[in-house]
Amino acid sequence: MIKNPLDFSTRTVVTISIGAALYGIIGLIGIPIGPNVQIRPSILILTVYSVFFGPVVGFFAGFFGHILTDLLAGWGLWWNWELSSGIYGFCAGTVCLFKGFDVKYGLYKVWHIVFFIITTVSGFFAAYLFAGFLDIVLMGEPPRKIIYQVCIISLTNSIVFLCFTVPVIVGFLRTNKKNSNLEIED
Amino acid sequence: MSKYGTLYIEGNSFFHRLAPSIKFIIFILWSITVFMSLDLRLSLALLAIGIIFLFFAEIPFRIIKNLFAVVIIFNIINAVFILLISPEFGAELTGQKTRLCSVLGFPVLMETLFYVITISLKYLSLLPMALILIFSTHPTRFASSLNKIGIPYKIAYTFNIIFRYIPEIQNEFKIISQAQAARGLSYGKDEKSLIKRMKNIFSITIPLLNTSLERIDKITNAMELREFGKYKKRSWYNESKISRKDLLVLIAAMFLFTAAVYHRLTLDSWFWYPFK
């Protein structure tokens, strides 16, 4: 559990930076599976950072990391899509606000995982709907096309998330549980 | 990529000398101007100005050519999708229907075609200023300039750490992917099965994650030993002072921006369509 999610300590600053740097660099790698659609492993990094360190770190790591991807690729800065990464990171991190959930010590219950899956999948939809909505308002894209786009991206991302990311997170939780049978007393 | 791990290109052009915070503000004003309307004339004008700016910023032509090619390909795919999914959108915007021809049974409206050209140029017109910002701003000045336009220094400082650790992370990525390649795992084209490729790329990502988590502790300790975050304000090694010239540029940009806003307010619709 994250005690105070708004606490901006030195550790938070460093965590955000390292998360963003990793997310940004790995964001350049993608396996094309169709026109303008890629499967990116970077989303795994963002999810892990969100689950480890909470929603605020997730938000900034996603936002800054995506800015970094755009800076490195040089195809311009697209604010709405960068913010959408931040929103996704935020949603994926909300599970950290629960007492009794801590990846570091492998503390979790099954409903935490279920909650995590629900928030993350809805996070995909929220993030891409937000970006798509701003594309309609700011760029003047046709709404129907954006709805199709948002659905396709969110669904493919959710499938990749369920197949690859959830096992990784559960794996982290279980390996960390093995080496922590000591309890913290408050 | 340069030795900073980013796309920054050293130079001494007008844009290189301009204070980064001013460049940032100009970029934001530029984006707002583009977002305000769906106007072919405005996009063309901004694109022309942007290309002149790019020429002044002394960014090598071969790089710009490639990046423009990427965005143009994106635009073509985007345009095809628009024509396929909502072929009537132009008619909705303008309130009139002119059938040009039909391709494979799909009617192509002149309004939609005009709209597609407009929106493609709108995307393109956002590009030049972003490129100038990316190519002519030294990465370590980025953080101080963000701090200067009002972002708290703890958030701005993350960019300093990010840029400092890009080369290290790239190095680590290389080492891990080579170690995995020695085990026969490849994420490149030589692995035929798509699912295996995906699995392999994840098997590189996870060690990278683990080492990065360890790194956080080290950097935090080092920074805390130096009392990072003790005071409300901080100074920057790479701080750039805003000179009178910078202020003049800012005032000129503001003036042009107000002119653009005024021009937008005189129009009754945000979509400009000449063939009424």
CSV table of C-alpha atoms in Angstrom, one decimal:
chain,number,residue,atom,x,y,z
A,1,MET,CA,0.0,0.0,0.0
A,2,ILE,CA,1.1,3.5,-0.7
A,3,LYS,CA,0.8,5.6,2.4
A,4,ASN,CA,0.6,9.0,0.9
A,5,PRO,CA,0.3,9.0,-2.9
A,6,LEU,CA,0.8,12.8,-3.2
A,7,ASP,CA,4.1,12.7,-1.3
A,8,PHE,CA,6.8,14.0,-3.6
A,9,SER,CA,10.0,12.8,-2.0
A,10,THR,CA,13.3,12.3,-3.7
A,11,ARG,CA,12.5,8.6,-4.2
A,12,THR,CA,9.3,9.6,-6.1
A,13,VAL,CA,11.2,11.9,-8.4
A,14,VAL,CA,13.8,9.2,-9.1
A,15,THR,CA,11.2,6.5,-9.6
A,16,ILE,CA,9.3,8.7,-12.0
A,17,SER,CA,12.4,9.5,-14.0
A,18,ILE,CA,13.7,5.9,-14.3
A,19,GLY,CA,10.2,4.6,-15.1
A,20,ALA,CA,9.8,7.3,-17.7
A,21,ALA,CA,13.2,6.7,-19.3
A,22,LEU,CA,12.6,3.0,-19.5
A,23,TYR,CA,9.0,3.4,-20.8
A,24,GLY,CA,10.2,6.0,-23.3
A,25,ILE,CA,13.1,4.0,-24.7
A,26,ILE,CA,11.3,0.6,-24.9
A,27,GLY,CA,8.4,2.5,-26.4
A,28,LEU,CA,10.4,2.8,-29.6
A,29,ILE,CA,10.3,-1.0,-30.0
A,30,GLY,CA,7.1,-2.5,-31.4
A,31,ILE,CA,6.1,-5.5,-33.4
A,32,PRO,CA,3.8,-4.4,-36.2
A,33,ILE,CA,0.7,-6.5,-36.5
A,34,GLY,CA,-1.3,-4.4,-38.8
A,35,PRO,CA,-1.6,-0.9,-40.3
A,36,ASN,CA,-0.7,1.7,-37.7
A,37,VAL,CA,-1.1,-1.0,-35.0
A,38,GLN,CA,1.8,-2.3,-33.0
A,39,ILE,CA,2.2,-4.5,-30.0
A,40,ARG,CA,4.5,-2.7,-27.6
A,41,PRO,CA,6.2,-4.3,-24.6
A,42,SER,CA,6.6,-0.8,-23.1
A,43,ILE,CA,3.1,-1.0,-21.6
A,44,LEU,CA,4.3,-3.8,-19.4
A,45,ILE,CA,7.0,-1.5,-17.9
A,46,LEU,CA,4.5,1.2,-17.2
A,47,THR,CA,2.1,-1.3,-15.6
A,48,VAL,CA,4.8,-2.7,-13.4
A,49,TYR,CA,5.9,0.8,-12.3
A,50,SER,CA,2.3,1.8,-11.5
A,51,VAL,CA,1.6,-1.3,-9.5
A,52,PHE,CA,4.9,-1.0,-7.6
A,53,PHE,CA,4.7,2.7,-6.9
A,54,GLY,CA,1.2,3.9,-7.1
A,55,PRO,CA,-1.0,6.0,-9.4
A,56,VAL,CA,0.9,9.3,-9.2
A,57,VAL,CA,4.2,7.7,-10.2
A,58,GLY,CA,2.2,5.8,-12.9
A,59,PHE,CA,0.7,9.0,-14.3
A,60,PHE,CA,4.0,11.0,-14.5
A,61,ALA,CA,6.0,8.0,-15.7
A,62,GLY,CA,3.5,7.4,-18.5
A,63,PHE,CA,3.2,11.1,-19.4
A,64,PHE,CA,6.9,11.9,-19.4
A,65,GLY,CA,7.9,8.5,-20.9
A,66,HIS,CA,5.6,9.0,-23.8
A,67,ILE,CA,6.9,12.6,-24.3
A,68,LEU,CA,10.4,11.0,-24.4
A,69,THR,CA,9.3,8.4,-27.0
A,70,ASP,CA,8.0,11.3,-29.2
A,71,LEU,CA,11.2,13.3,-28.6
A,72,LEU,CA,13.4,10.4,-29.5
A,73,ALA,CA,11.4,9.4,-32.6
A,74,GLY,CA,11.1,13.0,-33.6
A,75,TRP,CA,7.6,12.8,-35.2
A,76,GLY,CA,6.3,15.7,-33.2
A,77,LEU,CA,4.7,16.1,-29.8
A,78,TRP,CA,1.1,14.9,-29.5
A,79,TRP,CA,-0.2,16.1,-26.2
A,80,ASN,CA,-3.4,14.1,-26.0
A,81,TRP,CA,-1.7,10.7,-26.7
A,82,GLU,CA,1.0,11.5,-24.2
A,83,LEU,CA,-1.6,12.4,-21.5
A,84,SER,CA,-3.5,9.2,-22.4
A,85,SER,CA,-0.4,7.2,-21.4
A,86,GLY,CA,-0.5,9.1,-18.1
A,87,ILE,CA,-4.1,8.3,-17.5
A,88,TYR,CA,-3.5,4.7,-18.2
A,89,GLY,CA,-0.6,4.7,-15.7
A,90,PHE,CA,-2.8,6.3,-13.1
A,91,CYS,CA,-5.6,3.8,-13.6
A,92,ALA,CA,-3.2,0.8,-13.4
A,93,GLY,CA,-1.8,2.2,-10.1
A,94,THR,CA,-5.1,2.6,-8.2
A,95,VAL,CA,-4.8,-0.9,-6.8
A,96,CYS,CA,-1.9,0.4,-4.7
A,97,LEU,CA,-4.2,2.5,-2.6
A,98,PHE,CA,-5.6,-0.5,-0.9
A,99,LYS,CA,-4.4,-1.6,2.4
A,100,GLY,CA,-3.0,-5.1,2.3
A,101,PHE,CA,-1.6,-4.8,-1.2
A,102,ASP,CA,2.1,-4.5,-1.6
A,103,VAL,CA,4.2,-5.9,-4.4
A,104,LYS,CA,7.4,-5.4,-2.5
A,105,TYR,CA,6.4,-7.9,0.1
A,106,GLY,CA,4.1,-10.0,-2.1
A,107,LEU,CA,1.0,-9.1,-0.1
A,108,TYR,CA,-2.2,-9.5,-2.1
A,109,LYS,CA,-5.6,-11.2,-2.2
A,110,VAL,CA,-7.4,-12.6,-5.2
A,111,TRP,CA,-9.9,-9.7,-5.4
A,112,HIS,CA,-7.0,-7.3,-5.6
A,113,ILE,CA,-5.9,-9.0,-8.8
A,114,VAL,CA,-9.5,-8.9,-10.1
A,115,PHE,CA,-9.8,-5.2,-9.2
A,116,PHE,CA,-6.5,-4.6,-10.9
A,117,ILE,CA,-7.6,-6.2,-14.1
A,118,ILE,CA,-10.8,-4.3,-14.2
A,119,THR,CA,-9.2,-0.9,-13.5
A,120,THR,CA,-6.5,-1.5,-16.1
A,121,VAL,CA,-8.8,-2.6,-18.8
A,122,SER,CA,-11.1,0.4,-18.1
A,123,GLY,CA,-8.0,2.5,-17.9
A,124,PHE,CA,-7.2,1.6,-21.5
A,125,PHE,CA,-10.6,2.6,-22.6
A,126,ALA,CA,-10.6,5.8,-20.5
A,127,ALA,CA,-7.1,6.8,-21.8
A,128,TYR,CA,-7.8,6.2,-25.5
A,129,LEU,CA,-11.3,7.7,-25.3
A,130,PHE,CA,-9.8,10.8,-23.8
A,131,ALA,CA,-7.1,11.0,-26.5
A,132,GLY,CA,-9.7,10.3,-29.2
A,133,PHE,CA,-12.1,12.9,-27.8
A,134,LEU,CA,-9.4,15.5,-27.9
A,135,ASP,CA,-8.6,14.5,-31.5
A,136,ILE,CA,-12.2,15.2,-32.4
A,137,VAL,CA,-12.3,18.5,-30.6
A,138,LEU,CA,-8.8,19.8,-31.4
A,139,MET,CA,-8.0,18.2,-34.7
A,140,GLY,CA,-11.5,17.8,-36.1
A,141,GLU,CA,-11.3,14.1,-36.8
A,142,PRO,CA,-14.6,12.4,-37.6
A,143,PRO,CA,-16.2,10.9,-34.5
A,144,ARG,CA,-17.1,7.6,-36.1
A,145,LYS,CA,-13.5,6.9,-37.2
A,146,ILE,CA,-12.2,7.7,-33.7
A,147,ILE,CA,-14.7,5.4,-32.1
A,148,TYR,CA,-13.5,2.5,-34.3
A,149,GLN,CA,-9.9,3.4,-33.6
A,150,VAL,CA,-10.3,3.6,-29.9
A,151,CYS,CA,-12.1,0.3,-29.7
A,152,ILE,CA,-9.5,-1.5,-31.8
A,153,ILE,CA,-6.5,-0.1,-29.8
A,154,SER,CA,-8.2,-0.7,-26.4
A,155,LEU,CA,-9.2,-4.2,-27.3
A,156,THR,CA,-5.8,-5.3,-28.7
A,157,ASN,CA,-4.0,-3.7,-25.7
A,158,SER,CA,-6.4,-5.4,-23.3
A,159,ILE,CA,-5.7,-8.8,-24.9
A,160,VAL,CA,-2.0,-8.3,-24.8
A,161,PHE,CA,-2.3,-7.1,-21.2
A,162,LEU,CA,-4.3,-10.2,-20.2
A,163,CYS,CA,-2.0,-12.6,-22.0
A,164,PHE,CA,1.4,-11.2,-21.0
A,165,THR,CA,1.2,-8.5,-18.3
A,166,VAL,CA,-1.0,-10.2,-15.7
A,167,PRO,CA,1.2,-13.3,-15.5
A,168,VAL,CA,4.2,-11.0,-15.0
A,169,ILE,CA,2.6,-9.0,-12.2
A,170,VAL,CA,1.4,-12.2,-10.5
A,171,GLY,CA,4.9,-13.6,-10.9
A,172,PHE,CA,6.4,-10.6,-9.2
A,173,LEU,CA,3.9,-10.9,-6.4
A,174,ARG,CA,4.6,-14.6,-5.8
A,175,THR,CA,8.4,-14.4,-6.0
A,176,ASN,CA,8.4,-11.5,-3.6
A,177,LYS,CA,6.1,-13.5,-1.2
A,178,LYS,CA,8.6,-16.3,-1.0
A,179,ASN,CA,11.3,-14.2,0.6
A,180,SER,CA,9.1,-12.3,3.0
A,181,ASN,CA,7.6,-14.3,5.7
A,182,LEU,CA,8.3,-11.6,8.3
A,183,GLU,CA,5.7,-9.2,9.2
A,184,ILE,CA,6.0,-5.4,9.8
A,185,GLU,CA,4.7,-4.2,13.1
A,186,ASP,CA,3.4,-0.7,13.2
B,1,MET,CA,21.4,9.7,-32.2
B,2,SER,CA,23.9,12.1,-30.7
B,3,LYS,CA,26.0,11.4,-27.6
B,4,TYR,CA,23.2,12.8,-25.4
B,5,GLY,CA,21.0,9.9,-26.5
B,6,THR,CA,18.5,12.3,-28.0
B,7,LEU,CA,18.1,14.0,-31.3
B,8,TYR,CA,19.7,17.3,-30.3
B,9,ILE,CA,22.0,18.7,-33.0
B,10,GLU,CA,24.6,21.2,-32.0
B,11,GLY,CA,24.6,24.5,-33.8
B,12,ASN,CA,24.5,28.2,-33.4
B,13,SER,CA,21.5,29.2,-35.3
B,14,PHE,CA,18.8,31.7,-34.3
B,15,PHE,CA,16.7,29.0,-32.7
B,16,HIS,CA,19.7,27.4,-30.9
B,17,ARG,CA,20.4,30.8,-29.2
B,18,LEU,CA,16.8,31.4,-28.3
B,19,ALA,CA,16.0,30.7,-24.6
B,20,PRO,CA,14.3,27.2,-24.3
B,21,SER,CA,11.5,28.5,-22.3
B,22,ILE,CA,10.6,31.0,-25.0
B,23,LYS,CA,10.8,28.2,-27.6
B,24,PHE,CA,8.4,26.2,-25.4
B,25,ILE,CA,5.9,29.1,-25.2
B,26,ILE,CA,6.1,29.6,-28.9
B,27,PHE,CA,5.5,25.9,-29.4
B,28,ILE,CA,2.4,26.0,-27.2
B,29,LEU,CA,1.0,29.1,-28.9
B,30,TRP,CA,1.7,27.5,-32.3
B,31,SER,CA,-0.3,24.4,-31.3
B,32,ILE,CA,-3.2,26.4,-30.0
B,33,THR,CA,-3.3,28.3,-33.3
B,34,VAL,CA,-3.4,25.0,-35.2
B,35,PHE,CA,-6.1,23.5,-32.9
B,36,MET,CA,-8.4,26.5,-33.2
B,37,SER,CA,-9.6,26.0,-36.7
B,38,LEU,CA,-9.8,23.6,-39.6
B,39,ASP,CA,-8.6,26.0,-42.2
B,40,LEU,CA,-6.6,25.0,-45.2
B,41,ARG,CA,-5.2,28.6,-45.6
B,42,LEU,CA,-4.0,28.8,-42.1
B,43,SER,CA,-2.4,25.3,-42.2
B,44,LEU,CA,-0.6,26.2,-45.5
B,45,ALA,CA,0.6,29.5,-44.1
B,46,LEU,CA,1.9,27.9,-40.9
B,47,LEU,CA,3.5,25.1,-42.9
B,48,ALA,CA,5.3,27.6,-45.1
B,49,ILE,CA,6.5,29.6,-42.1
B,50,GLY,CA,7.5,26.4,-40.3
B,51,ILE,CA,9.6,25.3,-43.3
B,52,ILE,CA,11.3,28.7,-43.4
B,53,PHE,CA,12.0,28.3,-39.7
B,54,LEU,CA,13.4,24.8,-40.1
B,55,PHE,CA,15.7,26.2,-42.8
B,56,PHE,CA,16.9,28.9,-40.3
B,57,ALA,CA,17.3,26.3,-37.5
B,58,GLU,CA,20.0,24.6,-39.6
B,59,ILE,CA,18.6,21.1,-39.2
B,60,PRO,CA,20.1,18.7,-41.8
B,61,PHE,CA,17.7,18.2,-44.7
B,62,ARG,CA,18.0,14.4,-44.7
B,63,ILE,CA,16.7,14.1,-41.2
B,64,ILE,CA,13.7,16.4,-41.8
B,65,LYS,CA,13.0,14.5,-45.0
B,66,ASN,CA,12.7,11.2,-43.2
B,67,LEU,CA,10.5,12.6,-40.4
B,68,PHE,CA,8.2,14.3,-42.8
B,69,ALA,CA,8.0,11.0,-44.7
B,70,VAL,CA,6.9,9.2,-41.6
B,71,VAL,CA,4.2,11.8,-40.9
B,72,ILE,CA,3.0,11.9,-44.5
B,73,ILE,CA,2.7,8.1,-44.5
B,74,PHE,CA,0.7,8.3,-41.3
B,75,ASN,CA,-1.5,11.0,-42.9
B,76,ILE,CA,-2.2,8.8,-46.0
B,77,ILE,CA,-3.2,5.9,-43.9
B,78,ASN,CA,-5.3,8.2,-41.7
B,79,ALA,CA,-7.0,9.7,-44.8
B,80,VAL,CA,-7.8,6.3,-46.2
B,81,PHE,CA,-9.4,5.3,-42.9
B,82,ILE,CA,-11.4,8.5,-42.9
B,83,LEU,CA,-12.6,7.9,-46.4
B,84,LEU,CA,-13.5,4.3,-45.6
B,85,ILE,CA,-15.2,4.7,-42.3
B,86,SER,CA,-17.0,8.1,-42.5
B,87,PRO,CA,-17.3,9.0,-46.2
B,88,GLU,CA,-20.1,11.4,-45.4
B,89,PHE,CA,-18.3,13.5,-42.9
B,90,GLY,CA,-17.5,16.4,-45.3
B,91,ALA,CA,-21.2,16.7,-46.1
B,92,GLU,CA,-22.0,16.9,-42.3
B,93,LEU,CA,-19.5,19.7,-41.9
B,94,THR,CA,-20.5,21.8,-44.9
B,95,GLY,CA,-24.2,20.9,-45.4
B,96,GLN,CA,-23.9,20.1,-49.1
B,97,LYS,CA,-23.2,17.0,-51.1
B,98,THR,CA,-21.2,16.9,-54.3
B,99,ARG,CA,-20.5,13.5,-55.7
B,100,LEU,CA,-17.2,13.3,-57.5
B,101,CYS,CA,-16.9,9.6,-58.5
B,102,SER,CA,-17.3,6.2,-56.9
B,103,VAL,CA,-14.5,3.8,-56.2
B,104,LEU,CA,-15.5,0.2,-55.9
B,105,GLY,CA,-19.1,1.2,-55.2
B,106,PHE,CA,-18.1,3.7,-52.5
B,107,PRO,CA,-19.2,7.2,-53.4
B,108,VAL,CA,-16.5,9.8,-52.9
B,109,LEU,CA,-17.7,13.3,-51.9
B,110,MET,CA,-15.8,16.4,-52.9
B,111,GLU,CA,-16.4,17.8,-49.4
B,112,THR,CA,-14.9,14.8,-47.7
B,113,LEU,CA,-11.9,14.9,-50.0
B,114,PHE,CA,-11.4,18.5,-49.3
B,115,TYR,CA,-11.8,17.8,-45.6
B,116,VAL,CA,-9.2,15.0,-45.8
B,117,ILE,CA,-6.7,17.3,-47.4
B,118,THR,CA,-7.3,20.0,-44.8
B,119,ILE,CA,-6.9,17.7,-41.9
B,120,SER,CA,-3.7,16.1,-43.3
B,121,LEU,CA,-2.2,19.5,-43.7
B,122,LYS,CA,-3.3,20.4,-40.2
B,123,TYR,CA,-1.3,17.5,-38.9
B,124,LEU,CA,1.7,18.4,-41.0
B,125,SER,CA,1.5,22.1,-39.9
B,126,LEU,CA,2.0,21.0,-36.2
B,127,LEU,CA,5.3,19.3,-37.1
B,128,PRO,CA,7.9,22.1,-37.9
B,129,MET,CA,7.7,23.8,-34.5
B,130,ALA,CA,7.9,20.5,-32.6
B,131,LEU,CA,10.9,19.5,-34.7
B,132,ILE,CA,12.6,22.9,-33.9
B,133,LEU,CA,12.0,22.4,-30.2
B,134,ILE,CA,13.3,18.9,-30.3
B,135,PHE,CA,16.4,19.5,-32.5
B,136,SER,CA,17.6,22.8,-31.2
B,137,THR,CA,17.1,22.4,-27.4
B,138,HIS,CA,19.9,21.0,-25.4
B,139,PRO,CA,18.4,18.2,-23.3
B,140,THR,CA,19.8,19.4,-20.0
B,141,ARG,CA,18.4,22.9,-20.6
B,142,PHE,CA,15.0,21.3,-21.1
B,143,ALA,CA,14.5,20.8,-17.3
B,144,SER,CA,15.5,24.3,-16.4
B,145,SER,CA,13.3,25.8,-19.0
B,146,LEU,CA,10.3,23.8,-17.8
B,147,ASN,CA,11.0,25.1,-14.3
B,148,LYS,CA,11.1,28.6,-15.7
B,149,ILE,CA,7.6,28.5,-17.2
B,150,GLY,CA,6.2,27.5,-13.8
B,151,ILE,CA,6.4,23.8,-13.5
B,152,PRO,CA,7.7,22.8,-9.9
B,153,TYR,CA,11.3,21.9,-10.0
B,154,LYS,CA,10.9,18.5,-8.6
B,155,ILE,CA,8.8,17.6,-11.6
B,156,ALA,CA,11.0,19.4,-14.0
B,157,TYR,CA,14.1,17.7,-12.6
B,158,THR,CA,12.8,14.3,-13.7
B,159,PHE,CA,13.7,15.4,-17.2
B,160,ASN,CA,17.3,15.9,-16.1
B,161,ILE,CA,17.5,12.4,-14.7
B,162,ILE,CA,15.7,10.9,-17.7
B,163,PHE,CA,18.2,12.4,-20.2
B,164,ARG,CA,21.1,11.4,-18.0
B,165,TYR,CA,20.1,7.8,-17.8
B,166,ILE,CA,19.1,7.3,-21.5
B,167,PRO,CA,22.6,6.2,-22.5
B,168,GLU,CA,22.9,3.8,-19.6
B,169,ILE,CA,19.6,2.2,-20.2
B,170,GLN,CA,20.4,1.8,-23.9
B,171,ASN,CA,23.6,0.2,-22.9
B,172,GLU,CA,21.9,-2.2,-20.5
B,173,PHE,CA,19.3,-3.1,-23.1
B,174,LYS,CA,22.1,-4.0,-25.5
B,175,ILE,CA,23.8,-6.2,-22.9
B,176,ILE,CA,20.6,-8.0,-21.9
B,177,SER,CA,19.5,-8.6,-25.5
B,178,GLN,CA,22.9,-9.9,-26.4
B,179,ALA,CA,22.8,-12.3,-23.4
B,180,GLN,CA,19.4,-13.5,-24.5
B,181,ALA,CA,20.5,-13.8,-28.1
B,182,ALA,CA,23.3,-16.1,-26.9
B,183,ARG,CA,20.6,-18.3,-25.4
B,184,GLY,CA,18.8,-18.2,-28.8
B,185,LEU,CA,16.1,-15.7,-28.1
B,186,SER,CA,15.6,-13.1,-30.7
B,187,TYR,CA,13.0,-10.4,-31.1
B,188,GLY,CA,14.0,-9.5,-34.6
B,189,LYS,CA,12.7,-10.5,-38.0
B,190,ASP,CA,14.8,-13.8,-37.9
B,191,GLU,CA,12.3,-15.2,-35.5
B,192,LYS,CA,9.4,-16.4,-37.6
B,193,SER,CA,6.7,-17.1,-35.0
B,194,LEU,CA,5.0,-13.9,-33.9
B,195,ILE,CA,4.0,-15.3,-30.5
B,196,LYS,CA,7.6,-16.4,-29.8
B,197,ARG,CA,8.9,-13.0,-30.8
B,198,MET,CA,6.5,-11.4,-28.4
B,199,LYS,CA,7.6,-13.8,-25.6
B,200,ASN,CA,11.2,-13.1,-26.3
B,201,ILE,CA,10.8,-9.3,-26.2
B,202,PHE,CA,9.1,-9.7,-22.9
B,203,SER,CA,12.0,-11.9,-21.6
B,204,ILE,CA,14.3,-8.9,-22.4
B,205,THR,CA,12.1,-6.4,-20.7
B,206,ILE,CA,11.8,-8.2,-17.4
B,207,PRO,CA,15.5,-8.3,-16.5
B,208,LEU,CA,15.7,-4.6,-17.6
B,209,LEU,CA,12.9,-3.9,-15.2
B,210,ASN,CA,14.6,-5.6,-12.3
B,211,THR,CA,17.9,-3.8,-12.8
B,212,SER,CA,16.1,-0.5,-13.1
B,213,LEU,CA,14.3,-1.1,-9.8
B,214,GLU,CA,17.7,-1.7,-8.1
B,215,ARG,CA,19.0,1.5,-9.7
B,216,ILE,CA,16.3,3.6,-8.1
B,217,ASP,CA,17.7,3.0,-4.6
B,218,LYS,CA,21.2,4.0,-5.6
B,219,ILE,CA,20.2,7.2,-7.3
B,220,THR,CA,17.8,8.1,-4.5
B,221,ASN,CA,20.6,7.7,-1.9
B,222,ALA,CA,23.0,9.7,-3.9
B,223,MET,CA,20.5,12.5,-4.3
B,224,GLU,CA,19.4,12.5,-0.7
B,225,LEU,CA,23.0,12.7,0.4
B,226,ARG,CA,23.2,16.0,-1.5
B,227,GLU,CA,20.0,17.3,0.1
B,228,PHE,CA,17.9,17.3,-3.0
B,229,GLY,CA,14.5,18.8,-2.3
B,230,LYS,CA,15.3,20.5,0.9
B,231,TYR,CA,14.4,24.0,-0.3
B,232,LYS,CA,11.4,25.4,-2.1
B,233,LYS,CA,13.6,26.7,-5.0
B,234,ARG,CA,16.7,25.7,-6.7
B,235,SER,CA,19.1,27.1,-9.3
B,236,TRP,CA,20.2,25.3,-12.4
B,237,TYR,CA,23.7,24.8,-13.8
B,238,ASN,CA,22.4,25.2,-17.3
B,239,GLU,CA,20.1,28.1,-16.7
B,240,SER,CA,19.7,30.4,-19.7
B,241,LYS,CA,19.0,34.0,-19.0
B,242,ILE,CA,16.2,35.6,-21.0
B,243,SER,CA,17.7,38.4,-23.0
B,244,ARG,CA,16.0,41.4,-24.6
B,245,LYS,CA,16.1,39.7,-27.9
B,246,ASP,CA,14.2,36.7,-26.5
B,247,LEU,CA,11.6,39.1,-25.1
B,248,LEU,CA,11.2,40.7,-28.5
B,249,VAL,CA,10.7,37.3,-30.1
B,250,LEU,CA,8.1,36.5,-27.5
B,251,ILE,CA,6.3,39.8,-28.0
B,252,ALA,CA,6.2,39.2,-31.8
B,253,ALA,CA,4.9,35.6,-31.3
B,254,MET,CA,2.2,36.9,-28.9
B,255,PHE,CA,1.2,39.6,-31.5
B,256,LEU,CA,0.9,37.0,-34.3
B,257,PHE,CA,-1.0,34.7,-31.9
B,258,THR,CA,-3.5,37.5,-31.1
B,259,ALA,CA,-3.9,38.2,-34.8
B,260,ALA,CA,-4.6,34.5,-35.4
B,261,VAL,CA,-7.2,34.5,-32.6
B,262,TYR,CA,-8.8,37.6,-34.0
B,263,HIS,CA,-8.9,36.1,-37.4
B,264,ARG,CA,-10.6,33.0,-36.0
B,265,LEU,CA,-13.2,35.0,-34.2
B,266,THR,CA,-14.3,36.8,-37.4
B,267,LEU,CA,-15.1,33.4,-39.0
B,268,ASP,CA,-18.4,31.8,-38.3
B,269,SER,CA,-17.4,28.2,-38.8
B,270,TRP,CA,-14.1,26.5,-38.0
B,271,PHE,CA,-14.1,24.5,-41.2
B,272,TRP,CA,-13.1,26.6,-44.2
B,273,TYR,CA,-14.8,25.5,-47.4
B,274,PRO,CA,-14.4,27.7,-50.5
B,275,PHE,CA,-16.8,26.0,-53.0
B,276,LYS,CA,-20.2,27.1,-51.7
